[in-house]
Amino acid sequence: MIRYPNGAPAKTKTQRKKTSKPVKTGNRGMGLESDINDSNLYYLEKNLCLITKRPTPINVVKVDYTRGAIITNAYFEKQSTTDYNGVYKGRYIDFEAKSTHSKTSLPLSNIPPQQVAHLERVLEHGGIAFFIIEFTMLQEVYLIDAKHVIDFINKKERQSLSYDFIKTNGYEIKRGFHPRLDYLPIIEEKYFK
């Protein structure tokens, strides 16, 4: 029998508790958003463009001040539109960041109707609209024009955007150190040439 320094015997396989944790999908994409935020900060510091994360509008109902100001009850004021917006070379830019653990597709259920409607309006007014989509298992990130995604959704042929569709119609964004996701050269090539 193996004993630890405190004299307790080692647990057998049947005595060990399983420690697998359920997969949570609520914060999926937070790594992608962090990379985009870091890239946007780099662009701002270099005065290349101004792209910011759009805050989610919430209405605070209750705050607990006993341990600092902690929001204990709140609700969304309205449905959010897209994650990011800003200006590059005098043109309005609006985009949504999506992340998927699938190696083969991005479910269309991840793109709510209000985001599609918002991006359609951006395109109607001459703005630049796109999605940045991350395939986390493949460690690949793509920029794809919103028009391609909207047209696909309107055809209603499938319930997901396939990896091949995104790769064919999009542009791969290479990961780097600074900026983490250098998507600005793709915008330059796609929308300004």
Coordinates of N, CA, C and O in Angstrom, one line a residue:
M1 N 0.8 -1.2 0.0 CA 0.0 0.0 0.0 C 0.9 1.2 0.0 O 1.8 1.3 0.7
I2 N 0.5 2.2 -0.9 CA 1.3 3.5 -0.9 C 0.7 4.4 0.1 O -0.5 4.5 0.2
R3 N 1.6 5.1 0.8 CA 1.1 6.1 1.8 C 1.7 7.5 1.4 O 2.9 7.6 1.1
Y4 N 0.9 8.5 1.6 CA 1.4 9.9 1.4 C 2.1 10.3 2.6 O 2.0 9.7 3.7
P5 N 2.8 11.5 2.5 CA 3.6 12.0 3.7 C 2.7 12.2 4.9 O 3.2 12.1 6.0
N6 N 1.5 12.5 4.7 CA 0.6 12.7 5.9 C 0.1 11.4 6.5 O -0.7 11.4 7.5
G7 N 0.5 10.3 5.9 CA 0.2 9.0 6.5 C -1.1 8.4 5.9 O -1.4 7.2 6.1
A8 N -1.8 9.2 5.1 CA -3.1 8.7 4.5 C -2.7 7.8 3.3 O -1.8 8.0 2.5
P9 N -3.5 6.7 3.2 CA -3.2 5.8 2.0 C -3.7 6.4 0.7 O -4.6 7.2 0.7
A10 N -3.1 6.0 -0.4 CA -3.5 6.5 -1.7 C -4.9 5.9 -2.0 O -5.2 4.8 -1.7
K11 N -5.7 6.7 -2.7 CA -7.0 6.2 -3.1 C -6.9 5.3 -4.3 O -6.1 5.5 -5.2
T12 N -7.7 4.3 -4.3 CA -7.8 3.4 -5.4 C -8.6 4.0 -6.5 O -9.3 5.0 -6.3
K13 N -8.6 3.4 -7.7 CA -9.3 3.9 -8.8 C -10.8 4.0 -8.5 O -11.5 5.0 -8.9
T14 N -11.3 3.1 -7.8 CA -12.8 3.1 -7.5 C -13.1 4.2 -6.5 O -14.2 4.6 -6.4
Q15 N -12.1 4.6 -5.7 CA -12.4 5.7 -4.7 C -12.2 7.1 -5.2 O -12.7 8.0 -4.6
R16 N -11.5 7.2 -6.4 CA -11.4 8.6 -7.0 C -12.7 9.1 -7.6 O -13.4 8.3 -8.2
K17 N -12.9 10.3 -7.4 CA -14.1 10.9 -8.0 C -13.8 11.3 -9.4 O -12.7 11.8 -9.7
K18 N -14.8 11.2 -10.2 CA -14.6 11.7 -11.6 C -14.7 13.3 -11.5 O -15.5 13.8 -10.9
T19 N -13.8 13.9 -12.3 CA -13.7 15.3 -12.2 C -14.0 16.0 -13.6 O -13.7 17.1 -13.8
S20 N -14.6 15.2 -14.5 CA -14.9 15.9 -15.8 C -16.0 16.9 -15.6 O -17.0 16.7 -14.8
K21 N -15.8 18.0 -16.2 CA -16.7 19.2 -16.1 C -17.6 19.2 -17.3 O -17.1 19.0 -18.4
P22 N -18.9 19.6 -17.2 CA -19.7 19.8 -18.4 C -19.2 20.9 -19.2 O -18.6 21.9 -18.7
V23 N -19.3 20.8 -20.5 CA -18.9 21.8 -21.4 C -19.9 23.0 -21.4 O -21.1 22.8 -21.6
K24 N -19.4 24.2 -21.1 CA -20.3 25.4 -21.1 C -20.1 26.1 -22.4 O -19.0 26.3 -22.9
T25 N -21.3 26.5 -23.0 CA -21.2 27.2 -24.3 C -21.5 28.7 -24.1 O -21.4 29.4 -25.1
G26 N -21.8 29.2 -22.9 CA -22.1 30.6 -22.7 C -21.0 31.5 -23.1 O -21.3 32.6 -23.7
N27 N -19.8 31.2 -22.8 CA -18.7 32.1 -23.0 C -17.8 31.7 -24.2 O -16.7 32.1 -24.4
R28 N -18.4 30.8 -25.0 CA -17.7 30.4 -26.2 C -17.4 31.6 -27.1 O -18.3 32.4 -27.3
G29 N -16.2 31.7 -27.6 CA -15.9 32.9 -28.4 C -15.2 34.0 -27.6 O -14.8 35.0 -28.2
M30 N -15.1 33.9 -26.3 CA -14.5 34.9 -25.5 C -13.0 35.0 -25.9 O -12.5 36.1 -25.8
G31 N -12.4 33.9 -26.2 CA -11.0 34.0 -26.6 C -10.8 34.7 -27.9 O -9.9 35.5 -28.1
L32 N -11.8 34.5 -28.9 CA -11.8 35.2 -30.1 C -12.0 36.7 -29.9 O -11.3 37.5 -30.5
E33 N -13.0 37.0 -29.1 CA -13.2 38.5 -28.8 C -12.0 39.1 -28.1 O -11.7 40.3 -28.4
S34 N -11.3 38.4 -27.3 CA -10.1 38.9 -26.6 C -9.1 39.2 -27.7 O -8.4 40.3 -27.6
D35 N -8.9 38.3 -28.6 CA -7.9 38.5 -29.7 C -8.3 39.7 -30.6 O -7.4 40.5 -31.0
I36 N -9.6 39.8 -30.9 CA -10.0 41.0 -31.7 C -9.8 42.3 -30.9 O -9.4 43.3 -31.5
N37 N -10.2 42.3 -29.6 CA -10.0 43.5 -28.8 C -8.5 43.9 -28.8 O -8.2 45.1 -28.9
D38 N -7.6 42.9 -28.6 CA -6.2 43.2 -28.6 C -5.8 43.8 -29.9 O -5.0 44.8 -30.0
S39 N -6.3 43.2 -31.0 CA -5.9 43.7 -32.4 C -6.5 45.2 -32.5 O -5.8 46.0 -33.1
N40 N -7.7 45.4 -32.1 CA -8.3 46.7 -32.2 C -7.5 47.8 -31.4 O -7.3 48.9 -31.9
L41 N -7.0 47.4 -30.2 CA -6.2 48.3 -29.4 C -4.9 48.6 -30.2 O -4.4 49.8 -30.2
Y42 N -4.3 47.6 -30.8 CA -3.1 47.8 -31.6 C -3.3 48.8 -32.7 O -2.6 49.7 -32.9
Y43 N -4.4 48.6 -33.4 CA -4.8 49.5 -34.5 C -5.0 50.9 -34.1 O -4.6 51.8 -34.7
L44 N -5.6 51.0 -32.9 CA -5.9 52.4 -32.3 C -4.5 53.0 -32.0 O -4.3 54.2 -32.3
E45 N -3.7 52.3 -31.3 CA -2.4 52.8 -30.9 C -1.5 53.2 -32.1 O -0.8 54.2 -32.0
K46 N -1.7 52.5 -33.2 CA -0.9 52.9 -34.4 C -1.7 53.9 -35.3 O -1.3 54.2 -36.4
N47 N -2.9 54.3 -34.8 CA -3.8 55.2 -35.5 C -4.1 54.7 -36.9 O -4.2 55.5 -37.9
L48 N -4.4 53.4 -37.1 CA -4.8 52.9 -38.4 C -6.3 52.9 -38.6 O -6.7 53.1 -39.7
C49 N -7.0 52.7 -37.5 CA -8.5 52.7 -37.6 C -9.1 52.8 -36.2 O -8.3 52.7 -35.3
L50 N -10.4 53.0 -36.2 CA -11.1 53.0 -34.9 C -12.2 52.0 -34.9 O -13.2 52.2 -35.6
I51 N -12.0 50.9 -34.3 CA -13.0 49.8 -34.2 C -13.2 49.5 -32.7 O -12.2 49.3 -32.0
T52 N -14.4 49.5 -32.3 CA -14.7 49.3 -30.8 C -15.7 48.2 -30.6 O -16.5 47.9 -31.5
K53 N -15.6 47.6 -29.5 CA -16.6 46.5 -29.1 C -17.9 47.3 -28.6 O -17.8 48.2 -27.8
R54 N -19.0 46.9 -29.2 CA -20.3 47.5 -28.9 C -20.7 46.9 -27.6 O -20.9 45.6 -27.5
P55 N -21.0 47.7 -26.5 CA -21.5 47.1 -25.3 C -22.9 46.5 -25.4 O -23.7 47.1 -26.2
T56 N -23.2 45.5 -24.7 CA -24.6 44.9 -24.6 C -25.4 45.8 -23.7 O -25.1 46.0 -22.5
P57 N -26.5 46.3 -24.2 CA -27.3 47.2 -23.4 C -28.1 46.4 -22.3 O -28.9 45.6 -22.6
I58 N -27.8 46.7 -21.0 CA -28.5 46.1 -19.9 C -29.1 47.1 -19.0 O -28.6 48.3 -18.9
N59 N -30.1 46.7 -18.3 CA -30.7 47.6 -17.3 C -30.5 46.9 -15.9 O -30.9 45.8 -15.7
V60 N -29.8 47.6 -15.1 CA -29.5 47.1 -13.7 C -30.6 47.3 -12.8 O -31.2 48.4 -12.7
V61 N -31.1 46.2 -12.2 CA -32.2 46.3 -11.2 C -31.7 46.3 -9.8 O -32.3 47.1 -9.0
K62 N -30.7 45.5 -9.4 CA -30.3 45.5 -8.0 C -28.8 45.4 -8.0 O -28.2 44.6 -8.7
V63 N -28.2 46.1 -7.0 CA -26.8 46.1 -6.8 C -26.5 45.8 -5.3 O -27.1 46.4 -4.5
D64 N -25.5 44.9 -5.1 CA -25.1 44.6 -3.7 C -23.9 45.4 -3.4 O -22.8 45.2 -4.0
Y65 N -24.0 46.4 -2.5 CA -22.9 47.2 -2.1 C -22.1 46.7 -0.9 O -21.2 47.4 -0.4
T66 N -22.5 45.6 -0.3 CA -21.9 45.1 0.9 C -20.4 44.6 0.6 O -19.6 44.7 1.5
R67 N -20.2 44.1 -0.5 CA -18.8 43.7 -0.9 C -18.3 44.4 -2.2 O -17.8 43.8 -3.1
G68 N -18.6 45.7 -2.2 CA -18.3 46.5 -3.4 C -19.6 46.5 -4.3 O -20.6 46.1 -3.9
A69 N -19.5 47.1 -5.4 CA -20.7 47.3 -6.3 C -20.8 46.1 -7.2 O -20.1 46.0 -8.2
I70 N -21.6 45.1 -6.8 CA -21.8 43.9 -7.5 C -23.2 43.8 -8.0 O -24.2 43.9 -7.2
I71 N -23.4 43.7 -9.3 CA -24.8 43.7 -9.9 C -25.3 42.3 -9.6 O -24.7 41.3 -9.9
T72 N -26.4 42.2 -8.9 CA -27.1 40.9 -8.5 C -28.3 40.6 -9.4 O -28.8 39.5 -9.4
N73 N -28.9 41.6 -10.0 CA -30.0 41.4 -10.9 C -30.1 42.5 -12.0 O -29.9 43.7 -11.7
A74 N -30.2 42.0 -13.2 CA -30.2 42.9 -14.4 C -30.9 42.1 -15.5 O -31.1 40.9 -15.5
Y75 N -31.3 42.9 -16.5 CA -31.9 42.3 -17.7 C -31.5 43.1 -19.0 O -31.1 44.2 -18.9
F76 N -31.5 42.4 -20.1 CA -31.2 43.0 -21.4 C -32.3 44.0 -21.7 O -33.4 43.6 -21.8
E77 N -31.9 45.3 -22.1 CA -32.9 46.3 -22.5 C -33.5 45.9 -23.8 O -34.7 46.1 -24.0
K78 N -32.6 45.5 -24.7 CA -33.1 45.1 -26.1 C -32.1 44.1 -26.6 O -31.0 43.9 -26.1
Q79 N -32.5 43.5 -27.8 CA -31.6 42.5 -28.4 C -30.4 43.2 -29.0 O -30.6 44.3 -29.5
S80 N -29.3 42.6 -28.8 CA -28.1 43.3 -29.3 C -28.0 43.1 -30.8 O -28.6 42.2 -31.4
T81 N -27.2 43.9 -31.5 CA -27.0 43.8 -32.9 C -25.8 43.1 -33.2 O -25.8 41.8 -33.2
T82 N -24.6 43.7 -33.4 CA -23.4 43.1 -33.7 C -22.3 43.4 -32.7 O -22.5 44.3 -31.9
D83 N -21.2 42.7 -32.7 CA -20.2 42.9 -31.7 C -19.3 44.1 -31.8 O -19.0 44.8 -30.9
Y84 N -19.0 44.5 -33.1 CA -18.0 45.5 -33.3 C -18.5 46.5 -34.4 O -19.2 46.1 -35.3
N85 N -18.1 47.8 -34.2 CA -18.3 48.8 -35.3 C -17.2 49.8 -35.2 O -16.5 49.9 -34.2
G86 N -17.1 50.6 -36.3 CA -16.1 51.6 -36.3 C -15.9 52.2 -37.7 O -16.7 52.1 -38.6
V87 N -14.7 52.8 -37.9 CA -14.4 53.6 -39.1 C -12.9 53.2 -39.6 O -12.0 53.2 -38.7
Y88 N -12.8 53.0 -40.9 CA -11.5 52.8 -41.5 C -11.5 53.5 -42.8 O -12.3 53.3 -43.7
K89 N -10.5 54.5 -42.9 CA -10.4 55.3 -44.2 C -11.7 55.9 -44.6 O -12.1 55.9 -45.7
G90 N -12.5 56.4 -43.6 CA -13.7 57.1 -43.9 C -14.9 56.2 -44.2 O -16.0 56.7 -44.5
R91 N -14.8 54.9 -44.1 CA -15.9 54.0 -44.3 C -16.3 53.4 -43.0 O -15.5 53.0 -42.2
Y92 N -17.6 53.3 -42.9 CA -18.2 52.6 -41.7 C -18.0 51.1 -41.8 O -18.2 50.5 -42.8
I93 N -17.6 50.5 -40.7 CA -17.4 49.0 -40.6 C -18.2 48.5 -39.4 O -18.3 49.1 -38.4
D94 N -18.9 47.3 -39.7 CA -19.7 46.7 -38.7 C -19.5 45.2 -38.9 O -19.6 44.7 -40.0
F95 N -19.2 44.5 -37.8 CA -19.0 43.0 -37.9 C -19.4 42.3 -36.7 O -19.4 42.8 -35.6
E96 N -19.6 41.0 -36.9 CA -19.9 40.1 -35.8 C -18.9 39.0 -35.7 O -18.4 38.5 -36.7
A97 N -18.5 38.6 -34.5 CA -17.5 37.6 -34.3 C -18.2 36.3 -33.8 O -19.1 36.4 -32.9
K98 N -17.9 35.2 -34.4 CA -18.6 33.9 -34.1 C -17.5 32.8 -33.9 O -16.5 32.9 -34.6
S99 N -17.7 31.9 -33.0 CA -16.7 30.9 -32.8 C -17.5 29.5 -32.7 O -18.6 29.5 -32.2
T100 N -16.9 28.5 -33.3 CA -17.5 27.2 -33.2 C -16.5 26.1 -32.9 O -15.3 26.2 -33.3
H101 N -16.9 25.1 -32.1 CA -16.0 24.0 -31.8 C -16.1 22.9 -32.9 O -15.3 22.0 -32.8
S102 N -17.0 23.0 -33.8 CA -17.1 22.0 -34.9 C -16.0 22.2 -35.8 O -15.5 23.3 -36.1
K103 N -15.5 21.1 -36.4 CA -14.5 21.2 -37.5 C -15.1 21.3 -38.8 O -14.4 21.6 -39.8
T104 N -16.4 21.2 -38.9 CA -17.1 21.1 -40.3 C -18.1 22.3 -40.6 O -18.4 22.5 -41.7
S105 N -18.6 23.0 -39.5 CA -19.6 24.0 -39.8 C -19.8 25.0 -38.7 O -19.4 24.7 -37.5
L106 N -20.5 26.0 -39.0 CA -21.0 27.0 -38.0 C -22.5 26.9 -38.1 O -23.1 27.3 -39.1
P107 N -23.2 26.5 -37.0 CA -24.7 26.4 -37.1 C -25.3 27.8 -37.3 O -24.9 28.8 -36.6
L108 N -26.3 27.9 -38.1 CA -27.0 29.2 -38.4 C -27.8 29.6 -37.2 O -28.1 30.8 -37.0
S109 N -28.1 28.7 -36.3 CA -28.7 29.1 -35.0 C -27.9 30.1 -34.2 O -28.4 30.7 -33.3
N110 N -26.6 30.1 -34.5 CA -25.7 31.0 -33.8 C -25.8 32.5 -34.3 O -25.1 33.4 -33.7
I111 N -26.5 32.7 -35.4 CA -26.6 34.0 -36.0 C -28.1 34.4 -35.8 O -28.9 34.0 -36.6
P112 N -28.5 35.2 -34.8 CA -29.9 35.6 -34.6 C -30.4 36.5 -35.7 O -29.6 37.2 -36.3
P113 N -31.7 36.5 -36.0 CA -32.3 37.3 -37.1 C -32.0 38.8 -37.0 O -31.8 39.5 -38.0
Q114 N -31.9 39.3 -35.7 CA -31.7 40.8 -35.6 C -30.3 41.1 -36.1 O -30.0 42.3 -36.6
Q115 N -29.3 40.2 -36.0 CA -28.0 40.5 -36.5 C -28.0 40.5 -38.0 O -27.3 41.4 -38.6
V116 N -28.7 39.6 -38.6 CA -28.8 39.5 -40.1 C -29.5 40.8 -40.6 O -29.0 41.5 -41.5
A117 N -30.6 41.2 -40.0 CA -31.3 42.4 -40.4 C -30.4 43.7 -40.2 O -30.4 44.5 -41.1
H118 N -29.6 43.7 -39.1 CA -28.7 44.9 -38.9 C -27.7 45.0 -40.0 O -27.4 46.0 -40.5
L119 N -27.0 43.8 -40.3 CA -26.0 43.8 -41.3 C -26.5 44.1 -42.7 O -25.8 44.7 -43.5
E120 N -27.7 43.7 -43.0 CA -28.4 44.0 -44.2 C -28.5 45.5 -44.3 O -28.3 46.1 -45.4
R121 N -28.9 46.2 -43.3 CA -29.1 47.6 -43.3 C -27.7 48.4 -43.5 O -27.6 49.4 -44.2
V122 N -26.7 47.8 -42.8 CA -25.4 48.4 -43.0 C -25.0 48.3 -44.5 O -24.5 49.3 -45.0
L123 N -25.2 47.2 -45.1 CA -24.9 47.0 -46.5 C -25.7 48.0 -47.4 O -25.2 48.6 -48.4
E124 N -27.0 48.1 -47.1 CA -27.9 49.0 -47.9 C -27.4 50.5 -47.8 O -27.5 51.2 -48.8
H125 N -26.7 50.8 -46.7 CA -26.3 52.2 -46.6 C -24.8 52.4 -47.0 O -24.2 53.4 -46.7
G126 N -24.2 51.4 -47.6 CA -22.9 51.5 -48.2 C -21.8 51.2 -47.2 O -20.6 51.5 -47.5
G127 N -22.1 50.6 -46.0 CA -21.1 50.3 -45.1 C -20.4 48.9 -45.4 O -20.9 48.2 -46.3
I128 N -19.4 48.7 -44.7 CA -18.6 47.4 -44.8 C -19.1 46.5 -43.7 O -19.1 46.9 -42.5
A129 N -19.6 45.3 -44.1 CA -20.2 44.4 -43.1 C -19.6 43.0 -43.3 O -19.6 42.5 -44.5
F130 N -19.2 42.3 -42.3 CA -18.7 41.0 -42.4 C -18.8 40.2 -41.1 O -19.2 40.8 -40.1
F131 N -18.4 39.0 -41.2 CA -18.3 38.1 -40.0 C -16.8 37.7 -39.8 O -16.1 37.5 -40.8
I132 N -16.4 37.6 -38.6 CA -15.1 36.9 -38.3 C -15.5 35.6 -37.6 O -16.1 35.6 -36.6
I133 N -15.1 34.5 -38.2 CA -15.5 33.2 -37.7 C -14.3 32.3 -37.4 O -13.4 32.2 -38.2
E134 N -14.3 31.8 -36.2 CA -13.2 31.0 -35.7 C -13.6 29.5 -35.6 O -14.7 29.2 -35.0
F135 N -12.8 28.7 -36.1 CA -13.0 27.2 -35.9 C -11.9 26.8 -34.9 O -10.7 26.7 -35.2
T136 N -12.4 26.8 -33.6 CA -11.4 26.6 -32.5 C -10.6 25.3 -32.6 O -9.4 25.3 -32.3
M137 N -11.3 24.2 -33.0 CA -10.6 22.9 -33.1 C -9.5 22.9 -34.2 O -8.6 22.1 -34.1
L138 N -9.7 23.7 -35.2 CA -8.8 23.7 -36.3 C -7.8 24.9 -36.1 O -6.8 25.0 -36.9
Q139 N -8.0 25.7 -35.2 CA -7.2 26.9 -34.9 C -7.1 27.8 -36.1 O -6.0 28.2 -36.5
E140 N -8.3 28.0 -36.8 CA -8.3 28.8 -38.0 C -9.4 29.9 -37.8 O -10.4 29.6 -37.2
V141 N -9.1 31.1 -38.3 CA -10.1 32.2 -38.3 C -10.2 32.8 -39.7 O -9.2 32.9 -40.4
Y142 N -11.5 33.1 -40.0 CA -11.8 33.6 -41.4 C -12.6 34.9 -41.3 O -13.4 35.0 -40.4
L143 N -12.4 35.8 -42.2 CA -13.2 36.9 -42.4 C -14.1 36.6 -43.7 O -13.5 36.3 -44.7
I144 N -15.4 36.7 -43.6 CA -16.3 36.5 -44.7 C -17.3 37.6 -44.8 O -17.8 38.0 -43.8
D145 N -17.5 38.1 -46.0 CA -18.4 39.2 -46.2 C -19.8 38.8 -45.8 O -20.3 37.7 -46.0
A146 N -20.5 39.8 -45.2 CA -21.8 39.5 -44.7 C -22.8 39.2 -45.8 O -23.7 38.4 -45.6
K147 N -22.6 39.7 -47.0 CA -23.4 39.4 -48.1 C -23.5 37.9 -48.4 O -24.5 37.4 -48.7
H148 N -22.3 37.3 -48.4 CA -22.3 35.8 -48.6 C -23.1 35.1 -47.6 O -23.9 34.2 -47.9
V149 N -23.0 35.5 -46.4 CA -23.7 34.8 -45.3 C -25.2 35.0 -45.4 O -26.0 34.1 -45.2
I150 N -25.5 36.3 -45.6 CA -27.0 36.7 -45.7 C -27.6 35.9 -46.9 O -28.7 35.4 -46.7
D151 N -27.0 35.9 -48.0 CA -27.5 35.2 -49.2 C -27.7 33.7 -48.9 O -28.7 33.1 -49.2
F152 N -26.7 33.1 -48.2 CA -26.8 31.7 -47.8 C -28.0 31.5 -46.9 O -28.8 30.5 -47.1
I153 N -28.2 32.3 -45.9 CA -29.3 32.2 -44.9 C -30.6 32.3 -45.7 O -31.5 31.6 -45.4
N154 N -30.7 33.3 -46.6 CA -32.0 33.5 -47.3 C -32.4 32.4 -48.2 O -33.5 32.1 -48.4
K155 N -31.4 31.6 -48.7 CA -31.7 30.5 -49.5 C -32.2 29.3 -48.7 O -32.9 28.4 -49.3
K156 N -31.9 29.2 -47.5 CA -32.5 28.2 -46.5 C -32.2 26.8 -47.0 O -33.1 25.9 -46.9
E157 N -31.0 26.6 -47.6 CA -30.7 25.2 -48.1 C -30.2 24.3 -47.0 O -30.4 23.1 -47.0
R158 N -29.5 24.9 -46.0 CA -28.9 24.1 -44.9 C -29.1 24.9 -43.6 O -29.4 26.1 -43.6
Q159 N -28.8 24.2 -42.5 CA -28.9 24.8 -41.2 C -27.6 25.2 -40.6 O -27.5 25.6 -39.5
S160 N -26.6 25.2 -41.5 CA -25.2 25.6 -41.0 C -24.4 26.0 -42.2 O -24.6 25.7 -43.4
L161 N -23.4 26.9 -41.9 CA -22.4 27.3 -42.9 C -21.3 26.3 -42.8 O -20.7 26.1 -41.8
S162 N -21.0 25.6 -43.9 CA -20.0 24.6 -43.9 C -18.6 25.3 -43.9 O -18.4 26.4 -44.3
Y163 N -17.7 24.5 -43.3 CA -16.3 25.0 -43.3 C -15.8 25.3 -44.7 O -15.1 26.3 -45.0
D164 N -16.2 24.4 -45.7 CA -15.7 24.6 -47.1 C -16.3 25.9 -47.7 O -15.6 26.6 -48.4
F165 N -17.6 26.2 -47.3 CA -18.2 27.4 -47.8 C -17.5 28.6 -47.3 O -17.2 29.6 -48.0
I166 N -17.2 28.6 -46.0 CA -16.5 29.7 -45.3 C -15.0 29.9 -45.9 O -14.6 31.0 -46.2
K167 N -14.4 28.8 -46.1 CA -13.0 28.8 -46.6 C -13.0 29.3 -48.0 O -12.1 30.0 -48.4
T168 N -14.0 28.9 -48.8 CA -14.0 29.2 -50.3 C -14.4 30.7 -50.4 O -13.8 31.4 -51.3
N169 N -15.3 31.2 -49.6 CA -15.8 32.6 -49.8 C -15.1 33.6 -48.8 O -15.4 34.8 -49.0
G170 N -14.4 33.1 -47.9 CA -13.7 34.0 -46.9 C -12.2 34.1 -47.1 O -11.7 33.6 -48.1
Y171 N -11.6 34.8 -46.2 CA -10.2 35.0 -46.2 C -9.7 34.6 -44.8 O -10.2 35.0 -43.8
E172 N -8.6 33.7 -44.8 CA -8.1 33.3 -43.6 C -7.3 34.4 -42.9 O -6.5 35.1 -43.6
I173 N -7.5 34.6 -41.6 CA -6.8 35.6 -40.9 C -5.7 34.9 -40.1 O -6.0 34.0 -39.3
K174 N -4.5 35.2 -40.4 CA -3.4 34.5 -39.7 C -3.2 35.1 -38.3 O -3.3 36.3 -38.1
R175 N -2.9 34.2 -37.4 CA -2.7 34.7 -36.0 C -1.2 35.1 -35.9 O -0.3 34.5 -36.5
G176 N -1.0 36.1 -35.1 CA 0.3 36.7 -34.9 C 0.5 37.1 -33.5 O -0.3 36.8 -32.6
F177 N 1.6 37.8 -33.2 CA 1.8 38.3 -31.9 C 1.1 39.6 -31.6 O 0.4 39.8 -30.7
H178 N 1.5 40.6 -32.5 CA 0.9 42.0 -32.3 C 0.7 42.6 -33.7 O 1.7 42.9 -34.3
P179 N -0.5 42.7 -34.2 CA -1.7 42.3 -33.6 C -2.0 40.8 -33.6 O -1.4 40.1 -34.4
R180 N -2.8 40.3 -32.7 CA -3.1 38.9 -32.6 C -3.8 38.4 -33.8 O -3.5 37.3 -34.3
L181 N -4.8 39.1 -34.3 CA -5.5 38.8 -35.5 C -5.5 40.0 -36.4 O -6.2 40.9 -36.2
D182 N -4.6 40.0 -37.4 CA -4.4 41.1 -38.3 C -5.4 41.1 -39.4 O -5.0 40.6 -40.5
Y183 N -6.6 41.5 -39.2 CA -7.6 41.5 -40.2 C -7.7 42.7 -41.1 O -8.3 42.7 -42.2
L184 N -7.0 43.8 -40.7 CA -7.0 45.0 -41.5 C -6.5 44.9 -42.9 O -7.1 45.4 -43.9
P185 N -5.4 44.1 -43.2 CA -5.0 43.9 -44.6 C -6.0 43.3 -45.5 O -6.1 43.6 -46.6
I186 N -6.8 42.4 -44.9 CA -7.9 41.8 -45.6 C -9.0 42.8 -46.0 O -9.5 42.8 -47.1
I187 N -9.3 43.7 -45.1 CA -10.3 44.7 -45.3 C -9.8 45.6 -46.5 O -10.5 46.0 -47.4
E188 N -8.5 46.0 -46.4 CA -7.8 46.8 -47.4 C -7.9 46.1 -48.8 O -8.3 46.8 -49.7
E189 N -7.6 44.9 -48.8 CA -7.6 44.1 -50.1 C -9.0 43.9 -50.6 O -9.3 44.1 -51.8
K190 N -10.0 43.6 -49.8 CA -11.3 43.3 -50.2 C -12.2 44.5 -50.5 O -12.9 44.5 -51.5
Y191 N -12.1 45.5 -49.7 CA -13.0 46.7 -49.9 C -12.4 47.9 -50.4 O -13.1 48.9 -50.7
F192 N -11.1 48.0 -50.5 CA -10.4 49.3 -51.0 C -9.6 49.2 -52.2 O -8.9 50.1 -52.6
K193 N -9.6 48.0 -52.9 CA -8.9 47.9 -54.2 C -9.8 47.7 -55.3 O -10.9 47.3 -55.3

